[in-house]
Coordinates of C-alpha atoms in Angstrom, one line a residue:
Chain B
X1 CA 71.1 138.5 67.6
X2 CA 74.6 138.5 65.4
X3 CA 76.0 135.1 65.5
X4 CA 74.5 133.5 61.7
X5 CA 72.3 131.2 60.8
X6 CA 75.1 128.3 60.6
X7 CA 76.4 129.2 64.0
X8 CA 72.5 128.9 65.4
X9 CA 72.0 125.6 63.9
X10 CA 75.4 123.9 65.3
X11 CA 74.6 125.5 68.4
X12 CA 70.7 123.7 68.5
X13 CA 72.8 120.4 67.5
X14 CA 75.0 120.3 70.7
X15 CA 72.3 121.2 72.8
X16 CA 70.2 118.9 72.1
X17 CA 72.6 116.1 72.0
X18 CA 74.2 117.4 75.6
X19 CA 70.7 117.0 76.9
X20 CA 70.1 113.4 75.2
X21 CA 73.4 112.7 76.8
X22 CA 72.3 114.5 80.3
X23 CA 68.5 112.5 80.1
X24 CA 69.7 108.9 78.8
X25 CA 71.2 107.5 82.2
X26 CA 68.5 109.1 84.1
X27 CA 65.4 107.8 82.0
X28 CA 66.8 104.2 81.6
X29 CA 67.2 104.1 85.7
X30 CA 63.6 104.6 85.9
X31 CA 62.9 102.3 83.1
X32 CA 65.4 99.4 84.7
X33 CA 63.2 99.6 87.9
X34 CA 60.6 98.1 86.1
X35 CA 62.6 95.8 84.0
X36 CA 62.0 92.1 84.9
X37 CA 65.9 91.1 84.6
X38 CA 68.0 91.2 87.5
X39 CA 70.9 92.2 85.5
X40 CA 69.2 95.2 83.6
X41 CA 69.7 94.0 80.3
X42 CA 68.8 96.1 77.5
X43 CA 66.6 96.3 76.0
X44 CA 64.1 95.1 78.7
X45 CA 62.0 91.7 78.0
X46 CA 59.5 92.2 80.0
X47 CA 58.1 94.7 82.8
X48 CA 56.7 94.1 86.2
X49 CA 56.0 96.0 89.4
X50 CA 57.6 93.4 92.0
X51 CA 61.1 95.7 92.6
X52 CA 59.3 98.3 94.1
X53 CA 57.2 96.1 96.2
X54 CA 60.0 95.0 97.5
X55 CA 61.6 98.0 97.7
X56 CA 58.1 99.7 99.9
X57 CA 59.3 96.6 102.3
X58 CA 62.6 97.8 103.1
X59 CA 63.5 98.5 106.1
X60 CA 66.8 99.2 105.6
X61 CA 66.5 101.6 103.0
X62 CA 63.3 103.4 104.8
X63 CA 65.4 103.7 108.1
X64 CA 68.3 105.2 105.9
X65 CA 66.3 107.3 104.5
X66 CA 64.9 109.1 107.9
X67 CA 68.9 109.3 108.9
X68 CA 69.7 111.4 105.8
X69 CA 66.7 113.4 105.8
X70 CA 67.6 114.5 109.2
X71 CA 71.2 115.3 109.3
X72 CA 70.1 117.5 105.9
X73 CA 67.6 119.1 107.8
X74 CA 70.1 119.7 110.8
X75 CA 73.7 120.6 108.7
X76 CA 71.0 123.2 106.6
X77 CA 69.9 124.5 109.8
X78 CA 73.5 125.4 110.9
X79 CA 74.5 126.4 107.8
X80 CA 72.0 128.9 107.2
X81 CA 73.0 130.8 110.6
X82 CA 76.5 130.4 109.6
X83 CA 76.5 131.2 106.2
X84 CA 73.8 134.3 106.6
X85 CA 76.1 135.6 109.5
X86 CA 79.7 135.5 107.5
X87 CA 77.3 137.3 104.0
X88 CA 76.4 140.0 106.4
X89 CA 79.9 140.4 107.9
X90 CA 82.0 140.2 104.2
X91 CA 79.4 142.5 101.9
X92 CA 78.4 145.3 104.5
X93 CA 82.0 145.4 106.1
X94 CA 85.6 146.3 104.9
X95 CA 88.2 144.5 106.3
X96 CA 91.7 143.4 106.1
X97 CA 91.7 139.8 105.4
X98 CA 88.3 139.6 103.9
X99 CA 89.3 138.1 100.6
X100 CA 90.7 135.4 102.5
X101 CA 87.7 134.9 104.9
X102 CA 85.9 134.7 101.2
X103 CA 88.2 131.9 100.0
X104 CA 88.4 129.7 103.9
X105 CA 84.7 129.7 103.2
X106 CA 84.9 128.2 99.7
X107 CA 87.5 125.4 100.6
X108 CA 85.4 123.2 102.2
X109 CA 83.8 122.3 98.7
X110 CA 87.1 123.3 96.6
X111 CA 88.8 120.5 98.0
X112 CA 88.2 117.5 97.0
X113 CA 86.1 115.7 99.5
X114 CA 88.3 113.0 101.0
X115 CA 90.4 115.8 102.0
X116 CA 87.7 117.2 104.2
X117 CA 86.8 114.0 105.2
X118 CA 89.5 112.2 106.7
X119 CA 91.0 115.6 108.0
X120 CA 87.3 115.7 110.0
X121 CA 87.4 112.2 110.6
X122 CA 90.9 112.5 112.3
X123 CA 89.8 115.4 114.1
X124 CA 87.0 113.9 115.7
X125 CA 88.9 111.3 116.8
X126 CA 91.9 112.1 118.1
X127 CA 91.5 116.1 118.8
X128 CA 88.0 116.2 119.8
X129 CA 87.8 112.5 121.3
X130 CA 84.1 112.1 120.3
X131 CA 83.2 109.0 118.6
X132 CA 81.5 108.7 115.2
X133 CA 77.9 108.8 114.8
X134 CA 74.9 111.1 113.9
X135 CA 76.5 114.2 115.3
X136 CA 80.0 113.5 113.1
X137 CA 77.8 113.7 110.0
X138 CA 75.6 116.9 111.2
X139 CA 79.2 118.7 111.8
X140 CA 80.8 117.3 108.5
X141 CA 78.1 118.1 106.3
X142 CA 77.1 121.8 108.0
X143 CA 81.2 122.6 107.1
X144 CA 80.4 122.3 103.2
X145 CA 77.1 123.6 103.0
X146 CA 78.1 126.7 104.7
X147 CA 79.2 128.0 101.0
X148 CA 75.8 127.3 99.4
X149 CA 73.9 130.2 102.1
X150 CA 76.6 132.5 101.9
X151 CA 76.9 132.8 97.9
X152 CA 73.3 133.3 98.2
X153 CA 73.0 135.7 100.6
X154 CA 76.2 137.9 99.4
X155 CA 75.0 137.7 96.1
X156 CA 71.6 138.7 97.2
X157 CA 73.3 141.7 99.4
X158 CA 75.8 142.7 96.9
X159 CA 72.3 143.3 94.6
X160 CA 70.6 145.2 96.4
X161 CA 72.8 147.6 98.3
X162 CA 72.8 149.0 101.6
X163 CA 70.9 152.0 101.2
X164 CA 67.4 150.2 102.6
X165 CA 69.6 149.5 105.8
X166 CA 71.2 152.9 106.0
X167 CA 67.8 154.7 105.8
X168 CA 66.6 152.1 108.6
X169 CA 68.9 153.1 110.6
X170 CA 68.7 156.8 109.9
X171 CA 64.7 156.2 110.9
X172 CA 66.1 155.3 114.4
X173 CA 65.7 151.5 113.9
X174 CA 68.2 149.8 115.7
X175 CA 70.8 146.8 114.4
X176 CA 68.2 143.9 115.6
X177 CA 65.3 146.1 114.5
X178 CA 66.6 147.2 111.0
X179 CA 67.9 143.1 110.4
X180 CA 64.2 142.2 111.3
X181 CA 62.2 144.4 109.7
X182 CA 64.4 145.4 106.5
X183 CA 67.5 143.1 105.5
X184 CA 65.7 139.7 106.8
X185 CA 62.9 140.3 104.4
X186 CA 65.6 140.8 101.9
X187 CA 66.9 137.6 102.3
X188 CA 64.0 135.6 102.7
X189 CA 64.1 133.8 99.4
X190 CA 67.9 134.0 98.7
X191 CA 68.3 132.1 102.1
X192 CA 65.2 129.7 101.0
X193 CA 67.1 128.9 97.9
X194 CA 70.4 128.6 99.7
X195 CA 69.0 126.6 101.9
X196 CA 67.4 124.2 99.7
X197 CA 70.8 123.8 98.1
X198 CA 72.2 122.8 101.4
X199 CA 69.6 120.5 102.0
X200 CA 70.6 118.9 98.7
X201 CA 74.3 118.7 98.6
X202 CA 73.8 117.4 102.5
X203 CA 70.9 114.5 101.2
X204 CA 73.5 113.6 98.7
X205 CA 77.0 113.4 100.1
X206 CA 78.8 110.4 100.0
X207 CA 82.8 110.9 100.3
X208 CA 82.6 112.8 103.6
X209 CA 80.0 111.0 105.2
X210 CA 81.6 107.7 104.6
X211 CA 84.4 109.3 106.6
X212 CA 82.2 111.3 109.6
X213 CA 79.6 108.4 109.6
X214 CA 80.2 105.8 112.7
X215 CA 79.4 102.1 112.2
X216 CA 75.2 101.9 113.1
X217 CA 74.5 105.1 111.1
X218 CA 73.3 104.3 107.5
X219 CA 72.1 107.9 105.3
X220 CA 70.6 106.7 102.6
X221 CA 73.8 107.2 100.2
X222 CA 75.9 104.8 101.7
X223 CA 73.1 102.3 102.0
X224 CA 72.6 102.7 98.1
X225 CA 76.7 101.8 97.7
X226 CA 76.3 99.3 100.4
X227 CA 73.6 97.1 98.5
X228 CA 74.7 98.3 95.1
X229 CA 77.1 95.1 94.4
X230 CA 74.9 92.7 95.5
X231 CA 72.9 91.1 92.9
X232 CA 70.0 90.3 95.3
X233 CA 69.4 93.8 96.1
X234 CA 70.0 95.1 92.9
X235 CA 66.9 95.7 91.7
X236 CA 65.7 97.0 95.1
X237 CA 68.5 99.6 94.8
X238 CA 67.6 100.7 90.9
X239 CA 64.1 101.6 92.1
X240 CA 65.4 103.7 95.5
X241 CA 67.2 105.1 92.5
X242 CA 64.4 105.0 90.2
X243 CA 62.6 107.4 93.1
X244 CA 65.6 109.7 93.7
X245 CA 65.2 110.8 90.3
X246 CA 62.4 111.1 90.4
X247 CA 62.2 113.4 93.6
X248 CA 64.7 115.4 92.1
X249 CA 61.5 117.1 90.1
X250 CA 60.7 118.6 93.6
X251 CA 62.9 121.0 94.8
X252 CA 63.6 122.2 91.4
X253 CA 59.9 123.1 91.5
X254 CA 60.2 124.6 94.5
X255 CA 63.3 126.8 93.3
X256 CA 61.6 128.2 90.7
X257 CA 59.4 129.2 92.2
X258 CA 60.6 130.5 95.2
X259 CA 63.5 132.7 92.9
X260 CA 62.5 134.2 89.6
X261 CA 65.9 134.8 89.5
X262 CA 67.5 131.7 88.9
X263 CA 71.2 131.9 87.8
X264 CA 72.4 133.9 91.8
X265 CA 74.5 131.4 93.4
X266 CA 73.4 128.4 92.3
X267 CA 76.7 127.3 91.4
X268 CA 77.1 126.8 94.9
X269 CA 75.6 123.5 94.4
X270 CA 78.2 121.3 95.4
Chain Y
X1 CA 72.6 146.7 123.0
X2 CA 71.5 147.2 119.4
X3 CA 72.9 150.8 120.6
X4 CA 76.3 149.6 121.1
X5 CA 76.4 147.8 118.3
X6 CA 75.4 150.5 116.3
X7 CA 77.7 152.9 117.0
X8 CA 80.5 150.3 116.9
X9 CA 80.6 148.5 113.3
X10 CA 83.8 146.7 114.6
X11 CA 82.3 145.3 116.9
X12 CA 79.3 144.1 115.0
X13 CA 81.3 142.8 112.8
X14 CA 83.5 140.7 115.4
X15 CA 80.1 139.6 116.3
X16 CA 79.1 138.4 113.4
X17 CA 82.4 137.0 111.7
X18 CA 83.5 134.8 115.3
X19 CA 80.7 132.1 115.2
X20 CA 81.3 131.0 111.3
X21 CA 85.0 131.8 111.8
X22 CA 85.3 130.0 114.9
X23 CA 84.0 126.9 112.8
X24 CA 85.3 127.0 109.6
X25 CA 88.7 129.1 110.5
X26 CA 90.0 127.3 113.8
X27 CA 87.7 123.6 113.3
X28 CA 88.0 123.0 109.9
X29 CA 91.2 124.7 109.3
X30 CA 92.6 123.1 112.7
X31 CA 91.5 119.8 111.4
X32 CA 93.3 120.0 107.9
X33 CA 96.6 121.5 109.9
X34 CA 96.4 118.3 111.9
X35 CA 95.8 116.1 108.7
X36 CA 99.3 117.7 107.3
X37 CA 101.1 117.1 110.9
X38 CA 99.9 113.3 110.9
X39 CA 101.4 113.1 107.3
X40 CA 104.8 114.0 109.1
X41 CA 104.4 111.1 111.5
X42 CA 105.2 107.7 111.2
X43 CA 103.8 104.3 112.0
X44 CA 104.5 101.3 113.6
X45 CA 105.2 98.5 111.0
X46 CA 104.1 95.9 113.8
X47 CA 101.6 97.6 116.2
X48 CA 100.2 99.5 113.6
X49 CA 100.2 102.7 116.1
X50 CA 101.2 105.8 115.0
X51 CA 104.5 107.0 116.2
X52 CA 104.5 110.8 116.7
X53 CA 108.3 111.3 115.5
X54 CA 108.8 113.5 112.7
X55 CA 109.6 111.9 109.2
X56 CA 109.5 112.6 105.7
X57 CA 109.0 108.6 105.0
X58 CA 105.7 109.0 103.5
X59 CA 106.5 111.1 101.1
X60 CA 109.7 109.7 100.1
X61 CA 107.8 107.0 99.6
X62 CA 104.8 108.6 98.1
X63 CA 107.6 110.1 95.3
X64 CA 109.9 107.0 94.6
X65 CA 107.5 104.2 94.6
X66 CA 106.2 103.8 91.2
X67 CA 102.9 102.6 91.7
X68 CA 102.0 105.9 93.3
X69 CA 103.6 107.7 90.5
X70 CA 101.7 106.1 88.6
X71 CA 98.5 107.1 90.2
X72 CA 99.2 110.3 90.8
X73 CA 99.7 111.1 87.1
X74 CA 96.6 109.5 86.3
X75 CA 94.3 110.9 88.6
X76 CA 95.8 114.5 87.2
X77 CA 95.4 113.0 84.1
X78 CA 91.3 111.8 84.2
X79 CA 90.6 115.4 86.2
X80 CA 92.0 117.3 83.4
X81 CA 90.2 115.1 80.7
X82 CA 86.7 115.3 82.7
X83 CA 87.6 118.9 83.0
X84 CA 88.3 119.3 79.1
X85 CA 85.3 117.2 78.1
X86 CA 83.0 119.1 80.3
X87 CA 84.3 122.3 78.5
X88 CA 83.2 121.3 75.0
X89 CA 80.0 119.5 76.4
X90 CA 79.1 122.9 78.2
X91 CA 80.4 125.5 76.1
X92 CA 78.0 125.1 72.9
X93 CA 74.9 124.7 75.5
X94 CA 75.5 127.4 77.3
X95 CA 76.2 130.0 74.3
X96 CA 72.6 128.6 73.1
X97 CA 70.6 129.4 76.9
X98 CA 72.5 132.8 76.9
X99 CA 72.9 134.3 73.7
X100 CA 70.2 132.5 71.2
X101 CA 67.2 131.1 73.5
X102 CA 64.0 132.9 74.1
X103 CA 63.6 133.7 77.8
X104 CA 61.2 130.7 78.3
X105 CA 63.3 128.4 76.1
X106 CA 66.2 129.4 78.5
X107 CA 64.2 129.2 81.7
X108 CA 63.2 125.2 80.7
X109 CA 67.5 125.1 80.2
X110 CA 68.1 126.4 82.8
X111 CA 65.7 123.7 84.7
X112 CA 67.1 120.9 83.0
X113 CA 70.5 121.5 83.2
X114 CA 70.0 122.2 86.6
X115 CA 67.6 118.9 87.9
X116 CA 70.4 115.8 87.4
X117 CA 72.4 117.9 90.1
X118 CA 69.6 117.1 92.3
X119 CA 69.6 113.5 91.3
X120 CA 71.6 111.4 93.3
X121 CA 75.6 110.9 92.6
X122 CA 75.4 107.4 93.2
X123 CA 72.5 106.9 91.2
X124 CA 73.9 108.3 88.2
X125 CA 77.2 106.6 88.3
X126 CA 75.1 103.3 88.5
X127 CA 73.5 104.0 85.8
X128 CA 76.5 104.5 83.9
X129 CA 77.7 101.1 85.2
X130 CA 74.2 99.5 84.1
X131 CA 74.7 101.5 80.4
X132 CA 78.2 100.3 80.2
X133 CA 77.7 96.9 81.4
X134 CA 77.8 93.7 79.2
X135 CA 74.6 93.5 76.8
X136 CA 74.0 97.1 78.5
X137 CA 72.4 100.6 76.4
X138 CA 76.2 101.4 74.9
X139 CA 76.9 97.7 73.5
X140 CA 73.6 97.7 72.0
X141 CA 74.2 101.4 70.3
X142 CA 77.2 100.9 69.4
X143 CA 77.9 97.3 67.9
X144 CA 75.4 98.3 65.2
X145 CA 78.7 100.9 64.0
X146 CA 80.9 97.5 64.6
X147 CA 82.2 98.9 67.7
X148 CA 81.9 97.8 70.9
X149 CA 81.1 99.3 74.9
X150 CA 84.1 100.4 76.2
X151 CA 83.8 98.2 79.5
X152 CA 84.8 99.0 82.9
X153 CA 88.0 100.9 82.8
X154 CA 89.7 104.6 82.6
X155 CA 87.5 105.6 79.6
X156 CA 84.2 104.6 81.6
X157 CA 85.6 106.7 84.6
X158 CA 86.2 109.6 81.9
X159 CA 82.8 109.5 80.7
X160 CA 81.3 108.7 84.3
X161 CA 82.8 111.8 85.8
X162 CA 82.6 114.0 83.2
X163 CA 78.8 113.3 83.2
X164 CA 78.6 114.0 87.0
X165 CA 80.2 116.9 86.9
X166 CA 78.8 118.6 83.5
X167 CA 76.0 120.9 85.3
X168 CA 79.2 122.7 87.5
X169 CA 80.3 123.7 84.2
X170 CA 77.7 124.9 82.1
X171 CA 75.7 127.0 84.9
X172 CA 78.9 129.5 85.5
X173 CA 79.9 129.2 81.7
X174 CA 76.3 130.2 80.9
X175 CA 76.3 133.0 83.9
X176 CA 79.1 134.7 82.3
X177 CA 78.5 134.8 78.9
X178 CA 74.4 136.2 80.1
X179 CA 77.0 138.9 81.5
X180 CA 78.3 139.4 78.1
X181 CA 77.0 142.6 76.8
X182 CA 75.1 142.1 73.3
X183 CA 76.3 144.8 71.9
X184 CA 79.8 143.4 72.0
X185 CA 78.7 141.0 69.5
X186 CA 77.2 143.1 68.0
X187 CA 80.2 145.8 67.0
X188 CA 82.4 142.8 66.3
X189 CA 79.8 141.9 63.6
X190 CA 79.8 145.0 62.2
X191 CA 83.1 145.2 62.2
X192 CA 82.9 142.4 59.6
X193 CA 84.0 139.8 62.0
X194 CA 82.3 136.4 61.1
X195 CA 80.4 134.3 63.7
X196 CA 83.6 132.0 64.2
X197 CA 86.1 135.2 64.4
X198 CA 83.2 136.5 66.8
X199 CA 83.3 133.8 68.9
X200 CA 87.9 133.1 68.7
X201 CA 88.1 136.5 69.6
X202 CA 85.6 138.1 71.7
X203 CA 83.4 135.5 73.3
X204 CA 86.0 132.8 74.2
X205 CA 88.7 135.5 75.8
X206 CA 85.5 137.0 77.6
X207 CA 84.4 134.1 78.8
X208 CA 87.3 132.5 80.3
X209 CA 87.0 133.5 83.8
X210 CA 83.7 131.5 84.1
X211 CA 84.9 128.3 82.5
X212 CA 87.7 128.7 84.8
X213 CA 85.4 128.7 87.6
X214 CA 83.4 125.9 86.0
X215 CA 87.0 124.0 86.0
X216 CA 87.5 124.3 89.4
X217 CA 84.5 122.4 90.3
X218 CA 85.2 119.6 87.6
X219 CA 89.4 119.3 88.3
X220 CA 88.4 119.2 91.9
X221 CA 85.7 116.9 92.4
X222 CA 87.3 114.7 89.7
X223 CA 91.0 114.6 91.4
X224 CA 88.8 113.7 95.2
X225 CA 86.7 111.1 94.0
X226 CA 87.1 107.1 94.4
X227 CA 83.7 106.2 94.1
X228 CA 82.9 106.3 90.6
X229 CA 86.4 105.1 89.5
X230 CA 85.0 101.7 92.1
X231 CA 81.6 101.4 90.1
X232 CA 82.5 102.1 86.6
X233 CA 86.5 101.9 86.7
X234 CA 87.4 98.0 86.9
X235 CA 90.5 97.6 88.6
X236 CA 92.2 101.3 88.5
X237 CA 93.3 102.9 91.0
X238 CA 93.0 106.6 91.9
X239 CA 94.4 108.9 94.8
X240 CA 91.4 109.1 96.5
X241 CA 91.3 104.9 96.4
X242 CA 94.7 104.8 98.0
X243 CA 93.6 107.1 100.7
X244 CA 90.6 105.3 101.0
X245 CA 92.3 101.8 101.6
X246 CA 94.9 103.4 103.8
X247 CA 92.7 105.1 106.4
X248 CA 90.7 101.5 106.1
X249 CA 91.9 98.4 105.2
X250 CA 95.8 99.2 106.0
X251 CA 95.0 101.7 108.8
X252 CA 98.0 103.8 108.3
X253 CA 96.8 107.6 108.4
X254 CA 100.1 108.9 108.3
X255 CA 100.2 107.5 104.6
X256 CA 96.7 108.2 103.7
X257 CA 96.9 111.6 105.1
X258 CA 100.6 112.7 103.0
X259 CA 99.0 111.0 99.9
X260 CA 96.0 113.5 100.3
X261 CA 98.5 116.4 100.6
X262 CA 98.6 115.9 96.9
X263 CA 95.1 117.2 96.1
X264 CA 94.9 119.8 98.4
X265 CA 98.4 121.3 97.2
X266 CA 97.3 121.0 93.5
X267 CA 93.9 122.7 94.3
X268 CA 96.0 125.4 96.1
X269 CA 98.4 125.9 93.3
X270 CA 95.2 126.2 90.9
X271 CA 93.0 128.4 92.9
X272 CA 96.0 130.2 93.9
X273 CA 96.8 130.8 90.1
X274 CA 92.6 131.3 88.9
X275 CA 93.0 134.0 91.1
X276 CA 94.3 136.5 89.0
X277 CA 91.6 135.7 85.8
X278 CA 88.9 137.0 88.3
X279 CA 87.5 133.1 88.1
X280 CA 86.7 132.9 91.9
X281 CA 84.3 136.1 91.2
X282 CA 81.9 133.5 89.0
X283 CA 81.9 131.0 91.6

């Protein structure tokens, strides 16, 4: 390595502050869901274990929390069709326009997301005539995590070449057989971690399902911002919070190691 | 079947391109067409029904009314501070995981940078709110030094997004500099170029495309978001609040929708000028 000893040490200093500065907020919401006082005052007098009592009782927050973890399921579902069909059809075809196809694809997490939002929102409204509900946020959500699958599975394509496919088909294996047998296998864990990244950006959305989501249907986002302001629930909300991050342990586990390789796509995470 | 296919790549390709196409090409792009043609429309002032006439009121108004001047120039203003914090927050961890960290010592970065993205958004901004709060973690840092939190305001919202966004930053800063040949470093060195001429002159210039792709995430999500600026922000206002309370509250879309014309055109103008640094390839 060339860069000197000076350079090194600077470098050690700002990352380790960036990471005390990335770890604080986290750490203390874990810590707050213990802490006696309702208003989280610091440092904490005393601890106790009645918040997440209370918050075990919830109802509201347990029912929000089977909405979101079904429209993720359902919007990664779609996406991964989606997104593994429009990988295939940009990195093992030429076309004119395909830049553009690249970029339409992008959008939906380039913009910001009240964009996307009330555009869908206005859509399903008045173009579609549906009304606002479970469904909305499925559709909604599916649109941006489209992106996460495809940057996934082109980069994964782009890797590896066609030449596995070519000789496939040169075997006599036809296009179903050879996307069974040979590319599928390819993709496997690229579209496990693509998906998972779905799943995530879909669990965690806010600004577009605020929009997409119709009166009854609570995901466990907007139940969080709902209760957030009122000092009863507080607490109740800091440990929900306490186990999101928590749970956020999990499918970084499970990315690792389902990809050794752990820098392809994943800034697709949005 | 599979025959046909195979001996027709266009058509395969047809195939394959109509479904996500059909979605994200005629839906999604349909639906922000339609957002733009609403903009155009006008409203009501007593019925509150939206009159399909063409006008240009909204955006006169949107232009000549100061308070939305006002806002507009500020919510440019936060995204491009977020955008510039995140930069100097990412850059010097990222150099470390790619250039200076043992593999393992760069796997564990990797993992850590990555797990707050998997921690809720509205958790973290709350726990901003709860740091920044009276008698809160930053008071009680920082009125040892005589200073004080900064409260709820623009500086909060600063610090609030700039910590949401940070991980979009450093993972394609740290992607392209990993691409960064050694060896490049290494002839600059023995050229008798010193770490900081090193890094002015061949790292930075080499690196550019990916912190442009790193801005794109930070300018954008910054410039779209109301929530944060409600929980950490006091009373200020952003674009996203005034499309917010004009698609609720005041129920007039045709506003709301010409007011978010302004994001989507500055996104356009950016990615449309990124294009050319190669910064979409790091996406």
């Amino acid at each position: 390595m060339t860069l000197s000893r000076g350079m090194r040490i600077v470098l050690v200093i700002f990352t380790v502050l960036a990471l005390v500065f990335v770890y604080t907020p986290l750490a203390l919401v874990v810590l707050n869901s213990f802490n006696t006082s309702r208003a989280f005052a610091w440092p904490p007098t005393d601890l106790t274990l009645q918040w997440w009592e209370a918050a075990a009782a919830s109802q509201g927050a347990r029912d929000a929390l089977w909405v979101s973890l079904q429209v993720a399921a359902l919007a990664t579902l779609i996406s991964l069709v989606l997104g593994t069909m429009a990988g295939l059809a940009l990195q093992r075809h030429r076309f004119f326009g395909r830049s553009s196809v690249s970029l339409l694809i992008i959008l939906p997490i380039a913009l910001p997301g009240i964009v996307t939002g009330i555009a869908l929102n206005n859509a399903f409204r008045t173009i579609f005539g549906w009304d606002l509900g479970f469904l909305t946020i499925v559709v909604a959500h599916a649109t941006f995590c489209i992106v996460t699958v495809f940057n996934n599975v082109q980069a994964r394509l782009r890797r590896l070449g066609g030449n596995l496919e070519e000789a496939s088909m040169d075997l006599g294996a036809g296009t179903f057989t050879t996307f069974r047998l040979v590319t599928f296998p390819m993709l496997r864990s690229a579209l496990l971690a693509g998906g998972l990244l779905a799943f995530g950006l879909s669990f965690d959305e806010i600004i577009v399902t605020t929009f997409t989501a119709g009166a009854q249907e609570q995901t466990l986002p907007i139940w969080i911002f709902n209760n957030m302001f009122r000092p009863n629930q507080a607490p109740v909300v800091n440990v929900v919070a306490a186990v999101l991050v928590l749970a956020s342990a999990i499918p970084i586990y499970f990315a690792q190691r389902l990809s050794g390789s752990t820098n392809e796509g994943l800034t697709g995470a949005r | 079947m599979s025959a046909i296919l195979h001996r027709r790549p266009g058509l395969r390709l047809g195939l394959l391109l109509t479904p996500p196409m059909l979605w994200l090409g005629v839906a999604y792009l349909g639906a922000l067409g339609a957002l733009f043609i609403t903009s155009l429309w006008g409203q009501n002032s007593f019925t509150g029904e939206i009159e399909r006439s063409w006008t240009l009121d909204n955006f006169r108004d949107l232009f000549q009314l100061e308070v939305y001047r006002t806002i507009t120039f500020r919510t440019l203003g936060i995204a491009a501070l977020v955008t510039i914090v995140d930069a100097a927050v990412a850059f010097p961890i990222a150099l470390y995981m790619a250039k200076v960290a043992s593999p393992r010592v760069q796997r564990l970065l990797v993992i850590a940078v990555l797990m707050p993205l998997w921690a809720s958004y509205l958790v973290k901004a709350f726990a901003w709110r709860g740091m920044l709060s009276e008698g809160g973690l930053v008071a009680w840092l920082a009125v040892p030094f005589g200073l004080d939190s900064p409260g709820y305001g623009l500086t909060a919202t600063i610090i609030t997004l700039a910590y949401l966004w940070l991980p979009y930053m450093i993972i394609p800063i740290f992607a392209g500099l990993e691409r960064l040949p050694d060896s490049l470093l290494e002839a600059s060195s023995d050229l008798g170029a010193r770490s900081g001429h090193t890094m002015r002159h061949v790292v930075l210039p080499l690196a550019f495309p990916a912190l442009v792709a790193g801005s794109i995430f930070t300018f954008s999500l910054s410039m779209g978001d109301y929530i944060a600026v409600r929980i950490v922000g006091g009373t200020n206002q952003m674009l996203g609040n005034v499309v917010y309370d004009n698609v609720g509250a005041a129920n007039n879309l045709p506003f709301a929708a010409a007011v978010a014309t302004i994001p989507v055109v500055v996104m356009l103008f950016y990615l449309a000028a990124v294009r050319r640094t190669g910064a979409l390839d790091n996406l």
